[in-house]
Tab-separated table of C-alpha atoms and ligand atoms in Angstrom:
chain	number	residue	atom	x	y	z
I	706	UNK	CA	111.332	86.916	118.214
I	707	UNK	CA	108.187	86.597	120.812
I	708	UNK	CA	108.932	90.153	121.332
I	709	UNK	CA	108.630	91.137	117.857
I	710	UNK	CA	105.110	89.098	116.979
I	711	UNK	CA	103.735	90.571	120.440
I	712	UNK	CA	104.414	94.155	118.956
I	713	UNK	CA	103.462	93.121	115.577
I	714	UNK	CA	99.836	92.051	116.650
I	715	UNK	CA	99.655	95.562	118.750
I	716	UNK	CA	100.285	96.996	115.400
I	717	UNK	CA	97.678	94.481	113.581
I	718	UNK	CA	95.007	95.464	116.421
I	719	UNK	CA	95.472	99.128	116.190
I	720	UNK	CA	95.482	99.122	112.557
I	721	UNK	CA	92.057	101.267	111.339
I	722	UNK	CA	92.039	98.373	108.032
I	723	UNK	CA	88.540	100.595	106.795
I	724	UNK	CA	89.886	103.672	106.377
I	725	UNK	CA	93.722	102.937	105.313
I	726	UNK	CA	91.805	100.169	102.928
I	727	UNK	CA	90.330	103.144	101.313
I	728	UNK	CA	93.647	104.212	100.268
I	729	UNK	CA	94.823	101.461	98.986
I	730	UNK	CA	94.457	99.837	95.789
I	731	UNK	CA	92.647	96.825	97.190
I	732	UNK	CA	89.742	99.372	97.818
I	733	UNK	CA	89.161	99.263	93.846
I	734	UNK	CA	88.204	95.256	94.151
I	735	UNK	CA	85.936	95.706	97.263
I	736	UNK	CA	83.737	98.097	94.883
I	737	UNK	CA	82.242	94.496	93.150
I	738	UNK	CA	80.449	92.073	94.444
I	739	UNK	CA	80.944	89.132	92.110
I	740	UNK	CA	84.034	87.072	92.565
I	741	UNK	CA	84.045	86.620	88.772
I	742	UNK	CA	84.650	90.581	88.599
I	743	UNK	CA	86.958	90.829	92.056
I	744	UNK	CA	89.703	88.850	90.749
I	745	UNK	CA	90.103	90.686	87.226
I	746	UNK	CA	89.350	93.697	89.023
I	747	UNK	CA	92.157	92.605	91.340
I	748	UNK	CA	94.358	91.487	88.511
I	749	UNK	CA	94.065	95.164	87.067
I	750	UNK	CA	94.316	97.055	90.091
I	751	UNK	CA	97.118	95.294	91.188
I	752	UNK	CA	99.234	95.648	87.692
I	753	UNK	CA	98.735	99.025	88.029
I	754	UNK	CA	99.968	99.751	91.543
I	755	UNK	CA	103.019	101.294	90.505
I	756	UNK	CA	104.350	104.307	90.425
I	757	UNK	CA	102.364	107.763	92.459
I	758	UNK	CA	99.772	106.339	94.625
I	759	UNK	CA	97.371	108.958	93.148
I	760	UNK	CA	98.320	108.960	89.160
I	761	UNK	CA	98.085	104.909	90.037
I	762	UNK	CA	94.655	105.316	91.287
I	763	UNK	CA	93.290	107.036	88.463
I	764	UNK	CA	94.977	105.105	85.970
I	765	UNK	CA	93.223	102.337	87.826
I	766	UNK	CA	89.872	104.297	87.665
I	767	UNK	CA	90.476	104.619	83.841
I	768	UNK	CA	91.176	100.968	83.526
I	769	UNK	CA	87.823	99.547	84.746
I	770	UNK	CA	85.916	102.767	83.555
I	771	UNK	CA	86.857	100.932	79.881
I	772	UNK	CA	85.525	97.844	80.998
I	773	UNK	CA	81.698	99.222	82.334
I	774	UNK	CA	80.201	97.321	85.852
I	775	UNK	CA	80.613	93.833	84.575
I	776	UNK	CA	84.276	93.448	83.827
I	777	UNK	CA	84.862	89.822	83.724
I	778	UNK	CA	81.776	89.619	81.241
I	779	UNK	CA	83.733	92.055	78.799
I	780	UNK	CA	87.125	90.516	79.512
I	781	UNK	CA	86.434	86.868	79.170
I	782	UNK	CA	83.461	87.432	76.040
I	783	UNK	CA	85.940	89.955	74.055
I	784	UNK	CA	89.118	89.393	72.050
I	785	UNK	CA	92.370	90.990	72.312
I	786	UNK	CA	91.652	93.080	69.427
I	787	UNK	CA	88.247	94.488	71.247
I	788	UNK	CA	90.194	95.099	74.345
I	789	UNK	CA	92.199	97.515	72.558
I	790	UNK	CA	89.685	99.323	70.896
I	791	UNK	CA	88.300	99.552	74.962
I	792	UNK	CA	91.975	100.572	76.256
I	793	UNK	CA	93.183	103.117	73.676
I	794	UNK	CA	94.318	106.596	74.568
I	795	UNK	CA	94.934	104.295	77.995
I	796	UNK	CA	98.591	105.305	79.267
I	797	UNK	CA	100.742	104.243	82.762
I	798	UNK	CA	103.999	105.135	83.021
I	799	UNK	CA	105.361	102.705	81.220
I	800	UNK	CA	101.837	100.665	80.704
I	801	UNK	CA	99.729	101.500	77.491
I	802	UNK	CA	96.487	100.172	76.595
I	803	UNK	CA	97.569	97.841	74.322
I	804	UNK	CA	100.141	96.267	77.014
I	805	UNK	CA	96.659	95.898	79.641
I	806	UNK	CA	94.381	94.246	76.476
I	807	UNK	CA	97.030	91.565	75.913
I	808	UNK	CA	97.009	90.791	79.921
I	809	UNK	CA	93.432	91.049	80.025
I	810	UNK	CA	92.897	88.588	77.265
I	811	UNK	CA	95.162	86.146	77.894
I	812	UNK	CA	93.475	86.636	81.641
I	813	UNK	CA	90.226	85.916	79.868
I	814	UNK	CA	91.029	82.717	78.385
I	815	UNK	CA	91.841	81.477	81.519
I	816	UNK	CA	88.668	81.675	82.794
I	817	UNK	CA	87.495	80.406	79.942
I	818	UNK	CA	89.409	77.033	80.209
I	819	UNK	CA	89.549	77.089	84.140
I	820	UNK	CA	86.235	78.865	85.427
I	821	UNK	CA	88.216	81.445	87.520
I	822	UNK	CA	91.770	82.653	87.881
I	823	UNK	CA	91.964	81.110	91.298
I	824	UNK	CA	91.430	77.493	89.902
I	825	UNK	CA	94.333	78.223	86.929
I	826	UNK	CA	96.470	79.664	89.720
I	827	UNK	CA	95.569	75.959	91.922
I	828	UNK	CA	96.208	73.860	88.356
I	829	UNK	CA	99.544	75.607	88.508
I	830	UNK	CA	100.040	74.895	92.065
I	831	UNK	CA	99.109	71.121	91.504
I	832	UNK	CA	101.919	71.589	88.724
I	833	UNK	CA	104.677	72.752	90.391
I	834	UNK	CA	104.160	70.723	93.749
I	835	UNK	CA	103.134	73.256	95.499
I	836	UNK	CA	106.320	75.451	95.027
I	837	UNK	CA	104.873	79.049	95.349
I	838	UNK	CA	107.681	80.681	93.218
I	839	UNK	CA	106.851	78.129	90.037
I	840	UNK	CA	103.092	78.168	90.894
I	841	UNK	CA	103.286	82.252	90.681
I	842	UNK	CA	105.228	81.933	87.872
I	843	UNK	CA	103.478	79.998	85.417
I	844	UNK	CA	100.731	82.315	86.123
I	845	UNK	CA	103.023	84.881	85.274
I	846	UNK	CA	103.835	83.237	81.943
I	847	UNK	CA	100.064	82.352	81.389
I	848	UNK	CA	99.069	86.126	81.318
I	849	UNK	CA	101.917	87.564	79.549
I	850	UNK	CA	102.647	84.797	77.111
I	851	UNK	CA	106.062	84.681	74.741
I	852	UNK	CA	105.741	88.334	74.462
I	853	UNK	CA	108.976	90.289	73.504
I	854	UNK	CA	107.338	94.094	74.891
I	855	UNK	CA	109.537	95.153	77.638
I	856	UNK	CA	106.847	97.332	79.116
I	857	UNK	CA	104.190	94.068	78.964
I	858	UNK	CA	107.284	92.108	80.761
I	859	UNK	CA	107.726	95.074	83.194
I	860	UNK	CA	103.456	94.668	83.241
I	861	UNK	CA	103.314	91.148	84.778
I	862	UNK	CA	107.219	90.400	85.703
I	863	UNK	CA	108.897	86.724	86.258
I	864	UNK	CA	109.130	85.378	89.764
I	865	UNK	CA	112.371	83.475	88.309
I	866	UNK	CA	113.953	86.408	87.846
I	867	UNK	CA	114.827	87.726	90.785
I	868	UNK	CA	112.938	90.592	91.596
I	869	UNK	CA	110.648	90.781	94.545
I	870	UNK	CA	107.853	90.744	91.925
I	871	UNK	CA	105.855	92.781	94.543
I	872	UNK	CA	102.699	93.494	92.621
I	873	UNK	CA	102.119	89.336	91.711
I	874	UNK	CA	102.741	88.865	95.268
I	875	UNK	CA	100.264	91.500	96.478
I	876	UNK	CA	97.634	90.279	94.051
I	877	UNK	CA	98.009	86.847	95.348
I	878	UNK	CA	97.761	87.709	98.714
I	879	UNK	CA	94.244	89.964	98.076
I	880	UNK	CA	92.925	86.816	96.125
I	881	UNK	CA	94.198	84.011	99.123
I	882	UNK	CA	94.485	85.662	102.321
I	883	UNK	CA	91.149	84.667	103.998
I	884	UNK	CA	88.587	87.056	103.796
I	885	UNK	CA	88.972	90.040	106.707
I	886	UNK	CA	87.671	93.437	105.138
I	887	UNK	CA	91.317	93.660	103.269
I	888	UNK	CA	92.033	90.471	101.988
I	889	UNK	CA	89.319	88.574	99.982
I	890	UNK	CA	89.942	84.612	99.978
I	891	UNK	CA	88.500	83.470	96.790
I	892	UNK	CA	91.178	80.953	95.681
I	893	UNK	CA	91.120	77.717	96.429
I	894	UNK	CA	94.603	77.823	97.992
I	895	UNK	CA	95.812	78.055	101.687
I	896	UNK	CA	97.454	81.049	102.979
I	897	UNK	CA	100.697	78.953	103.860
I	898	UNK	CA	101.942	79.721	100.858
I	899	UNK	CA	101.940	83.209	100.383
I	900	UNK	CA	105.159	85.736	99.857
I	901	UNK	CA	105.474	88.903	101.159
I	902	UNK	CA	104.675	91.546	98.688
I	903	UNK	CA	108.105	93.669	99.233
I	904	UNK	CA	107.817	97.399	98.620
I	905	UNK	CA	110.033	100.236	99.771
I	906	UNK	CA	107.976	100.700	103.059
I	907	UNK	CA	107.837	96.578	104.280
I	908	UNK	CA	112.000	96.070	103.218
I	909	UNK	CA	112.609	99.678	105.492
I	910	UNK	CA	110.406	98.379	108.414
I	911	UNK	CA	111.821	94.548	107.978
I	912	UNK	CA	115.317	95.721	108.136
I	913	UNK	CA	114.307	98.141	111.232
I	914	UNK	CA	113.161	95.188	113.052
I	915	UNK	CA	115.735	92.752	112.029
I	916	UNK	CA	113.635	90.697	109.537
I	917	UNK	CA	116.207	90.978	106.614
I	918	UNK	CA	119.401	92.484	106.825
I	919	UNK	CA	119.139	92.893	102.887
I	920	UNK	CA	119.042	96.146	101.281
I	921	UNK	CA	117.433	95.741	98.099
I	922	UNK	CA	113.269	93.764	97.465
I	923	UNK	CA	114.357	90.935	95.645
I	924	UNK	CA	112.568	87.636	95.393
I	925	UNK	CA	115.439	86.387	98.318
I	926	UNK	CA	114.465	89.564	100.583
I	927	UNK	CA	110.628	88.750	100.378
I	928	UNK	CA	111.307	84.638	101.436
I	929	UNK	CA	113.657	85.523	104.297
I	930	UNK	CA	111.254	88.212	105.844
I	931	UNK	CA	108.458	85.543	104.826
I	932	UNK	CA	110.556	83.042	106.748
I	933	UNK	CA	110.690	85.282	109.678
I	934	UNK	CA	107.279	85.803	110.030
I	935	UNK	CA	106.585	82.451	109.528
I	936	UNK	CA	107.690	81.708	112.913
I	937	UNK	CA	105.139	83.976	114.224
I	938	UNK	CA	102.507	82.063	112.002
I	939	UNK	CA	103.287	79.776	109.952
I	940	UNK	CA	99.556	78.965	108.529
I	941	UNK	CA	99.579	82.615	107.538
I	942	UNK	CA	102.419	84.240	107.695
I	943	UNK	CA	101.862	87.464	105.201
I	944	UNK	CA	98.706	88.581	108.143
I	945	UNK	CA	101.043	91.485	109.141
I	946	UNK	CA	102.076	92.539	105.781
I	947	UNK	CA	98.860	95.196	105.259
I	948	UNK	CA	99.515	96.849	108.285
I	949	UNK	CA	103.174	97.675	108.154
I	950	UNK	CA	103.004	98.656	104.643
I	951	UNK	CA	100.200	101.417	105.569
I	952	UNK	CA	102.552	102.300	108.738
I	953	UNK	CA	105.403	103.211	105.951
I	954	UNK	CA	102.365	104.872	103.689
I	955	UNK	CA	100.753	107.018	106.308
I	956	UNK	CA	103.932	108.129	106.811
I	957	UNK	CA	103.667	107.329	110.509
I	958	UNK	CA	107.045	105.629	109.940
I	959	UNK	CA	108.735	107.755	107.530
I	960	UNK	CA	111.566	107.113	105.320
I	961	UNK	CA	113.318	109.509	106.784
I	962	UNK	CA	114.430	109.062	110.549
I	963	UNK	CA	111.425	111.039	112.843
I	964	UNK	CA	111.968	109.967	116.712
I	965	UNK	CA	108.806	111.771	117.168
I	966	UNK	CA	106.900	109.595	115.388
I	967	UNK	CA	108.673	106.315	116.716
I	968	UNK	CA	107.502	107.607	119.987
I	969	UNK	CA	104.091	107.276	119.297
I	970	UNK	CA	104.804	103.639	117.161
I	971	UNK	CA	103.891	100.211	118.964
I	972	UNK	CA	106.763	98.746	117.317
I	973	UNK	CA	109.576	101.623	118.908
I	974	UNK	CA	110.744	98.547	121.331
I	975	UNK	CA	111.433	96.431	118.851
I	976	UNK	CA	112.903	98.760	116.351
I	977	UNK	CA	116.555	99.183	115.986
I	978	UNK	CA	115.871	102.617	115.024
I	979	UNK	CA	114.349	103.478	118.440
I	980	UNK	CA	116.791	101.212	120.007
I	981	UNK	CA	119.773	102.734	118.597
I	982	UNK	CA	118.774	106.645	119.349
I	983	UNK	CA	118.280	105.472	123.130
I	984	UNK	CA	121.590	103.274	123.545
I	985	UNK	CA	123.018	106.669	121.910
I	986	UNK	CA	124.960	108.826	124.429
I	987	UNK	CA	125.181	111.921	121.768
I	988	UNK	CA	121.151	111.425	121.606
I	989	UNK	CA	119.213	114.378	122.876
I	990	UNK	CA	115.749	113.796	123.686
I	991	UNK	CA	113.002	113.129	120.935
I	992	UNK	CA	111.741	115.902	119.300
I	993	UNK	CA	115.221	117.530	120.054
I	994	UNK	CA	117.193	115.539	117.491
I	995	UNK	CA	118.264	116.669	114.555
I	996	UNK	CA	117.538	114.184	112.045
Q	468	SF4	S1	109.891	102.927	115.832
Q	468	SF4	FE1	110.072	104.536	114.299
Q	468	SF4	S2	111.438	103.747	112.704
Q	468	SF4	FE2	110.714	102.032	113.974
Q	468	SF4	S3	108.948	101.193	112.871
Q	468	SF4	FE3	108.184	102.656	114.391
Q	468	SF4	S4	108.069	104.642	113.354
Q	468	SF4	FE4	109.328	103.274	112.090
C-alpha cells in the first residue's frame, strides 16, 4: 500500500489541475466569485455531468445562461413556476427544464431557511451523526422532494439505493474538499467524510491498482476504494480522486489496454495491467503488442 500512495502523489504532483480543470465541469463554478452563486452553480453543473462531456457542457452553458450572472439571486427570489418559464425549451438526455426548476427551487428554499446549501448539508450531518451516506441523503431528499418523475429521481438519485450516486458525491467533494484551484471548500464540513465520486474511469483505474476488486460503481465500490485510500489519508482521503479521473479522461489511461501509454504512466509499477504484460512470457515488447 506505501507503494501505491507514493505513485499516487507522483500522479497528484504531475497533474496540470489548470488546464484539465478547464475541461471539467468544475470549471463552470470557478467562473463566479460569490459563494452564494458557486454552490448552485455547482449544484447545476454537477446534475448535469452526465452523459457526452461536450453535449453536458453545453447543456450546462444553457442552464446558467437561463439564470443571468447572479444565479442564486434568481434561484432563491423565484418560484418553481418562474423557474420554468426560465428553463423551457431546456432538454438533457433524460433532464428537461421542468425536472432542473423543481431542483432549483426546492435548492432555493434551502437557502432560504439555512443561509447556504453547505449549512443544510451540516444540519443534515448534525442529523444523521455524522453518517455521510444519511447526511448525503437527506440532501438528496431535500432537493428532489416526494416526487414520482423518474427522470427528476434519475436528476438527484438516493444514496440508499445503491448506486454509486457519483454526481452527489462529486458535488460534495467540489463544495468540501479544501480549496486548491479544483476543489472549493465552502461547507462547513471536514473532508473526512467525503466518498469517492465513482465513474467509469476511477472503478477501471481502482480495480487496476487493486483498490476494489468490484466490477460495477455502486455505493459499496465507492466506500471500499474510499476505505483504501483512506489509509493513505485518512483526513482527506478523496485528494487523489481529480487526478485519476482526468488520467482515464485524457485518455492517457484508456479503456482499452495501450502498453504504450502505461509506459509513459507514473502509476505502470503499481498497476496490474503493467504488471501482468511484464510477468507475461507471450508479451512482446510495448508498442509491439497487439492489444
Ligand atoms: S499503467 Fe496503464 S493501465 Fe495502469 S493506470 Fe497507467 S495507463 Fe492505466
Amino acid at each position: 500500500m506505501d507503494r501505491i500512495q507514493e505513485h499516487l502523489d507522483g500522479l497528484l504532483a504531475e497533474c496540470d489541475m489548470e488546464s484539465r480543470r478547464r475541461r471539467d465541469p468544475v470549471d463552470f463554478v470557478h467562473r463566479y466569485r460569490e459563494s452564494r452563486d458557486q454552490e448552485i452553480v455547482g449544484l447545476i453543473s454537477a446534475s448535469l455531468a452526465f452523459g457526452n462531456a461536450v453535449s453536458a457542457g453545453r447543456s450546462i452553458d444553457r442552464a446558467l445562461a437561463a439564470l443571468g450572472p447572479e444565479p442564486s439571486r434568481i434561484v432563491t427570489g423565484s418560484d418553481e413556476a418562474e423557474l420554468r418559464h426560465r428553463f423551457r425549451g431546456f432538454a438533457h438526455r433524460i433532464y428537461r427544464g421542468e425536472h432542473l426548476a423543481a431542483m432549483l427551487a426546492r435548492a432555493g428554499a434551502l437557502v432560504r431557511d439555512h443561509g447556504s446549501i453547505g449549512n443544510a448539508f451540516a444540519a443534515f450531518h448534525d442529523a444523521s451523526d455524522g453518517v455521510f451516506r444519511e447526511s448525503l441523503a437527506r440532501l438528496a431528499d431535500a432537493l428532489r422532494g416526494e416526487t414520482q418523475s423518474r427522470s427528476l429521481r434519475h436528476l438527484i438519485s438516493d444514496p440508499r439505493a445503491g448506486s454509486a450516486c457519483k454526481r452527489l458525491a462529486l458535488y460534495a467533494r467540489w463544495m468540501i474538499r479544501s480549496a486548491d484551484g479544483v476543489d472549493l471548500g465552502l461547507w462547513p464540513i471536514g473532508p473526512s467524510v467525503l466518498l469517492i465520486p465513482v465513474d467509469t474511469h476511477i472503478l477501471r483505474i481502482s480495480r487496476n491498482l487493486g483498490l476494489t476488486n468490484r466490477r460495477t460503481a455502486t455505493w459499496a465500490t465507492a466506500e471500499e476504494i474510499t476505505a483504501a485510500l483512506r489509509e493513505f489519508d485518512s483526513e482527506d482521503p478523496v485528494k487523489y480522486d481529480f487526478a485519476l479521473c482526468h488520467l482515464g479522461v485524457s485518455r492517457d489511461c484508456p479503456s482499452r489496454r495501450d502498453l504504450t501509454k502505461c509506459e509513459q504512466c507514473v502509476l505502470r509499477e503499481v498497476c496490474s495491467v503493467w504488471k501482468t504484460s511484464r510477468a507475461s512470457p507471450s508479451a512482446k515488447e510495448p508498442g509491439q503488442l497487439r492489444l
